[in-house]
Short mmCIF file of C-alpha atoms in Angstrom, two decimals:
data_model
loop_
_atom_site.label_atom_id
_atom_site.label_comp_id
_atom_site.label_asym_id
_atom_site.label_seq_id
_atom_site.Cartn_x
_atom_site.Cartn_y
_atom_site.Cartn_z
CA UNK A 89 -6.23 5.59 -28.15
CA UNK A 90 -9.98 5.82 -29.34
CA UNK A 91 -9.55 9.72 -29.49
CA UNK A 92 -7.45 11.65 -31.45
CA UNK A 93 -6.38 14.21 -28.73
CA UNK A 94 -4.90 13.63 -26.10
CA UNK A 95 -5.73 15.14 -22.29
CA UNK A 96 -3.14 14.72 -20.40
CA UNK A 97 -5.53 15.15 -16.81
CA UNK A 98 -7.12 12.20 -17.77
CA UNK A 99 -5.26 10.03 -19.17
CA UNK A 100 -2.82 9.88 -15.62
CA UNK A 101 -5.79 8.95 -13.38
CA UNK A 102 -6.72 6.19 -15.95
CA UNK A 103 -3.16 4.95 -16.14
CA UNK A 104 -2.89 4.67 -12.70
CA UNK A 105 -6.27 4.29 -11.95
CA UNK A 106 -5.14 0.58 -13.72
CA UNK A 107 -2.18 -0.31 -12.92
CA UNK A 108 -3.06 -0.01 -9.01
CA UNK A 109 -6.06 -1.99 -8.95
CA UNK A 110 -4.11 -5.12 -11.05
CA UNK A 111 -3.12 -6.68 -7.50
CA UNK A 112 -6.94 -6.36 -6.02
CA UNK A 113 -8.53 -8.00 -8.94
CA UNK A 114 -5.77 -10.72 -9.01
CA UNK A 115 -6.17 -10.94 -5.31
CA UNK A 116 -9.87 -11.50 -5.85
CA UNK A 117 -9.62 -13.57 -8.82
CA UNK A 118 -7.57 -16.12 -6.79
CA UNK A 119 -9.72 -15.99 -3.74
CA UNK A 120 -12.91 -16.72 -5.77
CA UNK A 121 -12.57 -19.56 -8.02
CA UNK A 122 -9.29 -20.71 -5.80
CA UNK A 123 -12.27 -20.88 -2.89
CA UNK A 124 -14.77 -22.31 -5.03
CA UNK A 125 -11.82 -25.00 -6.24
CA UNK A 126 -11.13 -25.83 -2.70
CA UNK A 127 -14.31 -25.97 -1.42
CA UNK A 128 -14.75 -28.50 -4.19
CA UNK A 129 -11.61 -30.32 -3.30
CA UNK A 130 -13.23 -31.10 -0.01
CA UNK A 131 -16.36 -31.94 -1.09
CA UNK A 132 -15.03 -34.31 -3.49
CA UNK A 133 -12.00 -35.22 -1.27
CA UNK A 134 -9.88 -34.56 -4.31
CA UNK A 135 -6.50 -31.97 -4.62
CA UNK A 136 -6.83 -31.09 -7.82
CA UNK A 137 -9.52 -28.03 -7.88
CA UNK A 138 -7.60 -26.03 -5.98
CA UNK A 139 -4.48 -25.38 -7.92
CA UNK A 140 -6.84 -24.81 -11.15
CA UNK A 141 -8.99 -22.64 -9.70
CA UNK A 142 -6.12 -20.18 -8.72
CA UNK A 143 -4.99 -20.19 -12.26
CA UNK A 144 -8.22 -20.03 -13.86
CA UNK A 145 -9.11 -16.96 -11.37
CA UNK A 146 -5.92 -15.55 -12.57
CA UNK A 147 -6.52 -15.67 -16.00
CA UNK A 148 -9.84 -14.51 -15.36
CA UNK A 149 -8.92 -11.70 -13.46
CA UNK A 150 -6.33 -10.54 -15.87
CA UNK A 151 -8.74 -10.54 -18.19
CA UNK A 152 -11.36 -8.63 -17.02
CA UNK A 153 -8.78 -5.73 -15.85
CA UNK A 154 -7.66 -5.82 -19.36
CA UNK A 155 -10.93 -5.62 -20.90
CA UNK A 156 -11.89 -2.47 -18.14
CA UNK A 157 -8.48 -0.61 -18.71
CA UNK A 158 -6.27 -1.74 -21.57
CA UNK A 159 -7.51 -0.38 -24.78
CA UNK B 128 18.87 3.23 22.48
CA UNK B 129 17.94 2.63 26.64
CA UNK B 130 14.87 0.57 25.07
CA UNK B 131 17.48 -1.88 22.99
CA UNK B 132 19.06 -2.57 26.28
CA UNK B 133 15.54 -4.10 27.97
CA UNK B 134 14.68 -5.89 24.35
CA UNK B 135 18.95 -7.69 25.29
CA UNK B 136 18.24 -11.05 25.81
CA UNK B 137 19.92 -12.45 28.96
CA UNK B 138 21.82 -15.16 26.94
CA UNK B 139 25.17 -14.97 25.88
CA UNK B 140 24.18 -15.38 21.90
CA UNK B 141 22.47 -12.65 19.47
CA UNK B 142 18.94 -12.68 19.04
CA UNK B 143 16.95 -11.11 16.49
CA UNK B 144 14.36 -8.95 18.28
CA UNK B 145 10.86 -10.01 17.25
CA UNK B 146 7.66 -8.77 16.37
CA UNK B 147 6.25 -9.54 19.88
CA UNK B 148 8.72 -7.59 21.61
CA UNK B 149 8.29 -4.70 18.93
CA UNK B 150 4.73 -4.08 18.69
CA UNK B 151 3.57 -5.65 21.67
CA UNK B 152 3.74 -2.73 24.02
CA UNK B 153 1.93 -2.60 27.63
CA UNK B 154 -0.24 -0.07 29.12
CA UNK B 155 1.19 3.44 30.01
CA UNK B 156 0.01 4.68 33.65
CA UNK B 157 -1.74 1.88 34.29
CA UNK B 158 -4.76 2.77 31.85
CA UNK B 159 -5.71 0.09 29.59
CA UNK B 160 -6.48 1.78 26.33
CA UNK B 161 -3.42 3.84 26.46
CA UNK B 162 -0.69 2.38 24.92
CA UNK B 163 2.68 4.15 23.35
CA UNK B 164 0.75 3.91 19.82
CA UNK B 165 -2.75 5.19 20.89
CA UNK B 166 -0.67 7.99 22.56
CA UNK B 167 1.60 9.14 19.91
CA UNK B 168 -1.94 8.88 17.49
CA UNK B 169 -2.91 11.61 19.80
CA UNK B 170 -0.09 13.66 19.89
CA UNK B 171 -0.09 13.56 15.74
CA UNK B 172 -3.33 14.68 15.55
CA UNK B 173 -2.81 17.59 18.07
CA UNK B 174 0.44 18.15 15.98
CA UNK B 175 -1.58 18.22 12.42
CA UNK B 176 -4.41 20.31 14.15
CA UNK B 177 -1.98 23.01 15.79
CA UNK B 178 0.15 23.00 12.23
CA UNK B 179 -2.69 23.57 10.49
CA UNK B 180 -3.95 26.12 13.23
CA UNK B 181 -0.90 27.88 13.07
CA UNK B 182 -0.57 28.34 9.22
CA UNK B 183 -4.13 28.66 8.27
CA UNK B 184 -5.84 30.68 11.23
CA UNK B 185 -5.10 33.90 9.82
CA UNK B 186 -3.34 33.93 6.69
CA UNK B 187 -1.33 36.67 5.63
CA UNK B 188 -0.64 37.53 1.44
CA UNK B 189 2.34 37.02 1.76
CA UNK B 190 3.29 33.82 3.66
CA UNK B 191 5.36 34.12 6.56
CA UNK B 192 6.87 31.53 8.49
CA UNK B 193 4.91 28.41 9.23
CA UNK B 194 2.34 29.10 6.44
CA UNK B 195 5.25 29.29 3.77
CA UNK B 196 5.89 25.62 4.85
CA UNK B 197 1.99 24.41 5.09
CA UNK B 198 1.53 26.12 1.76
CA UNK B 199 4.37 24.55 0.34
CA UNK B 200 2.73 20.99 1.78
CA UNK B 201 -1.17 22.20 0.41
CA UNK B 202 0.60 23.20 -3.01
CA UNK B 203 2.38 19.30 -3.08
CA UNK B 204 -0.48 17.44 -2.32
CA UNK B 205 -3.26 19.89 -5.15
CA UNK B 206 -0.65 19.43 -7.76
CA UNK B 207 0.44 16.05 -6.97
CA UNK B 208 -2.63 14.00 -5.69
CA UNK B 209 -5.98 16.17 -5.92
CA UNK B 210 -5.20 17.47 -9.88
CA UNK B 211 -4.32 14.09 -11.43
CA UNK B 212 -7.61 12.50 -9.96
CA UNK B 213 -9.98 15.09 -9.24
CA UNK B 214 -9.63 17.59 -12.13
CA UNK B 215 -11.72 20.26 -11.21
CA UNK B 216 -13.44 18.65 -7.90
CA UNK B 217 -9.91 18.96 -6.58
CA UNK B 218 -10.44 22.11 -4.40
CA UNK B 219 -13.73 20.79 -3.21
CA UNK B 220 -11.52 17.59 -1.59
CA UNK B 221 -8.54 19.29 -0.39
CA UNK B 222 -9.47 19.65 2.84
CA UNK B 223 -9.66 16.07 2.74
CA UNK B 224 -6.63 15.24 1.48
CA UNK B 225 -4.18 17.65 3.16
CA UNK B 226 -5.26 16.43 6.29
CA UNK B 227 -5.38 12.66 5.49
CA UNK B 228 -1.61 13.05 4.02
CA UNK B 229 -0.08 15.34 6.76
CA UNK B 230 -1.73 12.99 9.18
CA UNK B 231 -0.36 9.48 7.54
CA UNK B 232 3.12 11.74 7.24
CA UNK B 233 3.23 12.62 10.86
CA UNK B 234 2.04 8.93 12.37
CA UNK B 235 5.02 7.49 10.09
CA UNK B 236 7.35 10.03 10.97
CA UNK B 237 7.01 9.13 14.35
CA UNK B 238 9.39 6.00 13.44
CA UNK B 239 12.38 7.81 13.10
CA UNK B 240 12.25 10.58 15.79
CA UNK B 241 14.54 10.01 18.32
CA UNK B 242 13.42 8.89 21.63
CA UNK B 243 9.59 7.82 20.47
CA UNK B 244 10.73 5.44 17.16
CA UNK B 245 7.65 4.12 17.11
CA UNK B 246 5.59 4.49 13.51
CA UNK B 247 1.58 4.60 14.56
CA UNK B 248 0.85 2.97 11.56
CA UNK B 249 2.55 -0.11 12.43
CA UNK B 250 -0.46 -1.04 14.32
CA UNK B 251 -3.05 -2.48 11.67
CA UNK B 252 -5.78 -1.00 13.36
CA UNK B 253 -4.88 3.15 12.47
CA UNK B 254 -4.15 2.78 8.69
CA UNK B 255 -7.61 0.20 8.73
CA UNK B 256 -9.44 2.54 10.41
CA UNK B 257 -8.65 5.33 8.00
CA UNK B 258 -9.12 3.48 4.76
CA UNK B 259 -12.60 2.26 6.12
CA UNK B 260 -13.65 6.06 7.04
CA UNK B 261 -12.38 6.51 3.07
CA UNK B 262 -14.18 3.66 1.63
CA UNK B 263 -17.60 4.48 3.54
CA UNK B 264 -17.10 8.09 2.28
CA UNK B 265 -16.33 6.46 -1.15
CA UNK B 266 -19.60 4.65 -1.34
CA UNK B 267 -21.75 6.90 -0.15
CA UNK B 268 -19.94 9.00 -3.02
CA UNK B 269 -21.18 6.64 -5.58
CA UNK B 270 -24.35 5.87 -4.43
CA UNK B 271 -25.17 9.71 -4.26
CA UNK B 272 -23.75 10.17 -7.58
CA UNK B 273 -24.29 7.40 -9.86
CA UNK B 274 -27.32 5.93 -8.39
CA UNK B 275 -27.74 2.89 -6.00
CA UNK B 276 -28.25 0.11 -8.90
CA UNK B 277 -26.18 2.44 -11.00
CA UNK B 278 -23.00 2.26 -9.13
CA UNK B 279 -23.15 -1.20 -8.79
CA UNK B 280 -24.34 -2.21 -12.14
CA UNK B 281 -20.84 0.56 -13.26
CA UNK B 282 -18.54 -1.66 -11.05
CA UNK B 283 -19.65 -5.46 -12.39
CA UNK B 284 -20.77 -4.82 -15.20
CA UNK B 285 -18.42 -2.98 -17.68
CA UNK B 286 -19.97 -2.48 -21.12
CA UNK B 287 -18.86 -5.09 -24.11
CA UNK B 288 -18.73 -7.94 -22.90
CA UNK B 289 -20.76 -11.30 -24.04
CA UNK B 290 -23.25 -12.21 -21.62
CA UNK B 291 -21.77 -15.46 -20.07
CA UNK B 292 -18.57 -13.81 -19.37
CA UNK B 293 -20.26 -10.85 -17.21
CA UNK B 294 -20.95 -14.61 -15.08
CA UNK B 295 -17.64 -15.57 -14.72
CA UNK B 296 -16.48 -11.62 -14.05
CA UNK B 297 -18.84 -10.12 -11.76
CA UNK B 298 -17.67 -11.71 -8.61
CA UNK B 299 -14.19 -10.94 -9.23
CA UNK B 300 -14.98 -7.29 -10.15
CA UNK B 301 -17.45 -7.05 -6.77
CA UNK B 302 -14.63 -8.68 -4.59
CA UNK B 303 -11.88 -6.59 -5.93
CA UNK B 304 -14.02 -3.47 -5.50
CA UNK B 305 -15.55 -3.78 -2.58
CA UNK B 306 -13.39 -5.94 -0.32
CA UNK B 307 -9.70 -6.32 -1.12
CA UNK B 308 -8.99 -2.62 -2.57
CA UNK B 309 -9.69 -1.53 0.67
CA UNK B 310 -7.76 -3.50 2.65
CA UNK B 311 -4.87 -3.68 0.68
CA UNK B 312 -4.87 0.46 0.60
CA UNK B 313 -4.89 0.15 4.30
CA UNK B 314 -2.51 -3.31 4.16
CA UNK B 315 0.01 -1.21 2.17
CA UNK B 316 1.09 1.72 4.67
CA UNK B 317 0.27 -1.07 7.51
CA UNK B 318 3.05 -3.39 5.96
CA UNK B 319 5.52 -0.43 4.72
CA UNK B 320 6.10 0.75 7.82
CA UNK B 321 5.97 -2.86 10.31
CA UNK B 322 8.32 -4.09 8.17
CA UNK B 323 10.72 -0.64 7.98
CA UNK B 324 10.38 -0.83 11.74
CA UNK B 325 11.58 -4.72 11.86
CA UNK B 326 14.60 -3.62 9.98
CA UNK B 327 15.67 -0.55 11.72
CA UNK B 328 15.11 -2.70 15.50
CA UNK B 329 16.97 -5.34 13.59
CA UNK B 330 20.28 -3.60 12.47
CA UNK B 331 20.67 -1.13 15.33
CA UNK B 332 20.54 -4.25 17.85
CA UNK B 333 23.45 -5.80 15.51
CA UNK B 334 25.29 -2.79 16.03
CA UNK B 335 24.16 -2.17 19.70
CA UNK B 336 25.20 -6.25 20.53
CA UNK B 337 28.34 -6.45 18.49
CA UNK B 338 30.02 -3.42 19.83
CA UNK B 339 28.69 -2.43 23.58
CA UNK B 340 27.05 -5.70 24.82
CA UNK B 341 29.63 -8.16 23.62
CA UNK B 342 32.24 -6.81 21.69
CA UNK B 343 35.27 -8.88 20.25
CA UNK B 344 37.79 -8.00 17.18
CA UNK B 345 35.48 -10.09 14.41
CA UNK B 346 31.96 -9.16 15.83
CA UNK B 347 33.11 -5.43 15.94
CA UNK B 348 33.35 -5.50 12.34
CA UNK B 349 29.76 -6.99 11.69
CA UNK B 350 29.01 -4.24 14.31
CA UNK B 351 29.91 -1.64 12.44
CA UNK B 352 27.83 -3.12 9.37
CA UNK B 353 25.12 -2.45 11.41
CA UNK B 354 25.52 0.97 12.45
CA UNK B 355 26.14 1.34 8.70
CA UNK B 356 23.26 -0.10 7.46
CA UNK B 357 21.10 1.55 10.30
CA UNK B 358 22.30 5.18 9.50
CA UNK B 359 21.40 3.82 5.52
CA UNK B 360 18.10 2.73 6.10
CA UNK B 361 16.97 5.59 8.17
CA UNK B 362 17.41 7.22 5.70
CA UNK B 363 15.49 4.96 3.11
CA UNK B 364 12.93 4.54 5.68
CA UNK B 365 12.42 8.33 5.92
CA UNK B 366 11.87 8.71 2.04
CA UNK B 367 10.08 5.35 2.38
CA UNK B 368 7.39 7.22 5.24
CA UNK B 369 6.74 10.40 2.28
CA UNK B 370 6.03 7.43 0.06
CA UNK B 371 3.16 5.87 1.77
CA UNK B 372 2.45 9.11 2.93
CA UNK B 373 1.57 10.13 -0.49
CA UNK B 374 0.66 6.75 -1.78
CA UNK B 375 -2.43 6.82 0.87
CA UNK B 376 -3.45 10.35 0.22
CA UNK B 377 -2.72 9.82 -3.49
CA UNK B 378 -5.51 6.52 -3.35
CA UNK B 379 -7.87 8.35 -1.23
CA UNK B 380 -8.38 10.70 -4.13
CA UNK B 381 -8.32 8.03 -6.82
CA UNK B 382 -11.30 6.10 -4.79
CA UNK B 383 -13.07 9.49 -4.59
CA UNK B 384 -12.18 10.40 -7.72
CA UNK B 385 -13.61 7.02 -9.17
CA UNK B 386 -17.18 7.63 -7.29
CA UNK B 387 -17.86 10.63 -8.84
CA UNK B 388 -17.15 10.09 -12.40
CA UNK B 389 -18.57 6.79 -13.79
CA UNK B 390 -15.50 5.09 -15.49
CA UNK B 391 -15.89 4.96 -19.60
CA UNK C 43 33.14 -21.28 17.79
CA UNK C 44 29.59 -21.99 18.99
CA UNK C 45 25.94 -21.53 16.84
CA UNK C 46 26.58 -18.11 15.47
CA UNK C 47 22.66 -17.46 14.10
CA UNK C 48 20.30 -19.91 13.21
CA UNK C 49 16.85 -20.22 11.10
CA UNK C 50 13.28 -20.94 13.13
CA UNK C 51 10.20 -20.07 11.93
CA UNK C 52 7.96 -20.86 9.39
CA UNK C 53 10.28 -22.25 5.92
CA UNK C 54 7.33 -21.09 3.52
CA UNK C 55 8.19 -17.31 4.57
CA UNK C 56 11.47 -18.27 2.91
CA UNK C 57 9.69 -19.45 0.22
CA UNK C 58 7.68 -16.48 -0.98
CA UNK C 59 11.05 -14.21 0.00
CA UNK C 60 12.30 -16.07 -3.05
CA UNK C 61 9.77 -15.99 -5.51
CA UNK C 62 9.14 -13.01 -4.74
CA UNK C 63 13.15 -11.96 -6.52
CA UNK C 64 11.78 -12.45 -9.99
CA UNK C 65 8.36 -10.67 -10.30
CA UNK C 66 9.94 -7.84 -8.27
CA UNK C 67 13.06 -7.55 -11.19
CA UNK C 68 9.85 -7.98 -13.81
CA UNK C 69 8.04 -5.52 -12.67
CA UNK C 70 10.96 -2.86 -12.39
CA UNK C 71 11.54 -3.49 -15.82
CA UNK C 72 8.80 -3.26 -16.90
CA UNK C 73 7.68 -0.25 -15.19
CA UNK C 74 10.99 1.37 -16.00
CA UNK C 75 11.24 0.33 -20.40
CA UNK C 76 7.69 1.55 -19.92
CA UNK C 77 8.35 5.43 -18.86
CA UNK C 78 10.87 4.93 -21.05
CA UNK C 79 9.35 4.34 -23.85
CA UNK C 80 6.58 6.42 -23.20
CA UNK C 81 9.80 9.58 -22.94
CA UNK C 82 11.10 8.26 -26.66
CA UNK C 83 7.54 8.01 -28.12
CA UNK C 84 4.62 10.35 -26.84
CA UNK C 85 2.32 9.30 -29.25
CA UNK C 86 2.84 5.40 -28.81
CA UNK C 87 1.26 6.23 -25.45
CA UNK C 88 -1.73 4.33 -25.74
CA UNK C 89 0.10 1.47 -27.36
CA UNK C 90 2.60 1.40 -24.74
CA UNK C 91 0.18 1.33 -21.62
CA UNK C 92 -1.54 -1.54 -23.33
CA UNK C 93 1.27 -3.62 -23.26
CA UNK C 94 2.97 -2.19 -20.04
CA UNK C 95 -0.62 -3.09 -18.42
CA UNK C 96 -0.33 -6.53 -20.05
CA UNK C 97 2.60 -7.34 -18.55
CA UNK C 98 2.43 -5.94 -15.05
CA UNK C 99 -0.68 -8.13 -15.08
CA UNK C 100 1.26 -11.58 -16.46
CA UNK C 101 4.25 -10.36 -13.50
CA UNK C 102 2.29 -9.82 -10.72
CA UNK C 103 0.39 -13.33 -11.19
CA UNK C 104 3.82 -15.03 -11.14
CA UNK C 105 3.93 -12.83 -7.42
CA UNK C 106 1.09 -14.27 -6.17
CA UNK C 107 0.92 -17.47 -7.47
CA UNK C 108 4.23 -17.68 -4.96
CA UNK C 109 2.28 -16.27 -2.27
CA UNK C 110 -0.44 -19.52 -2.63
CA UNK C 111 2.45 -21.90 -3.50
CA UNK C 112 2.70 -23.13 0.24
CA UNK C 113 -1.03 -24.26 0.14
CA UNK C 114 -1.24 -25.79 -2.84
CA UNK C 115 1.52 -28.25 -1.95
CA UNK C 116 0.50 -28.33 1.48
CA UNK C 117 -2.78 -30.06 -0.01
CA UNK C 118 -0.86 -32.09 -2.79
#
């Protein structure tokens, strides 16, 4: 934590905010990059980009939520 | 129990109740839109309005009777939902939050009241409309308090990241906050009530089938197990119903609080 | 004795049910231990919170991979 003094009334809010937004971030990451991968698969007639997109989306979404809430 | 005899299949073997039998209820009295959940939703609204009217229409300094119970609920919402998430703005939003909490609670409690036994929120339209109205309020407050561009800038581009990363993360932020968050807000309530109602119906069906319809010696133990599980799960379900009402109001308070103050 | 019970419907639902067991236990352990750690050492709140968030993200990702695994294996 950056500030020395903890303020319990905002700490609880930030913490709950972070935890409740994790599932929607991960779903959004999977939807965006998995969707791009799925479209690439359909276009190129392959089946590799969809799983890659899913994992990439999960990693990026985890990074996004970590940067936003985890400091 | 009378509802379950209708559900019992004509054949000789046990069949679990399907979602179609449990949730696809026909219209009442020939009016197309008046189904059981609609009737229960209207009843719940009247109940909540009447309850709050009886409690707070002529408030006494020393609370008695209904006002006592209502003030306990109000205090719970204020201390557990509003104050942690809204801080000093809590009192302005208490009306909305108390209404949402009591309405969702009464919707859910309908699932365990004997002879009514249908949680209104297990039809996704009801929680979805409630979540959509909270969502509209969230966007309105966000645009009003942070400015049209500032709101979306705070949402999609949190400061302190290298430029190329924004290109990758902005679609995730937008989709997560604008589309998936209200969706999960509604689906959490819906899915819990849907699954809880299915579970209770399944176990009471087991008990009814093996103890009343086809009573055999090995079957009766399964029937007893079904009855015991129904009792245990009804208690558990009441806890879940309270918890979901609390969480729905809490997430509403969280979205409102997030719109009022930009995240740092 | 004839047929007592049968499974009908989509098998991937069972797969997701099985896939949700592990993350369910994991999330329970993370929050249980995290709350206990905060209760024991409130001054380490920031560090514990950060690690709880990280662990929760990684565990929740597994549950969501289980959700889309049927689609992935359909495509392969």
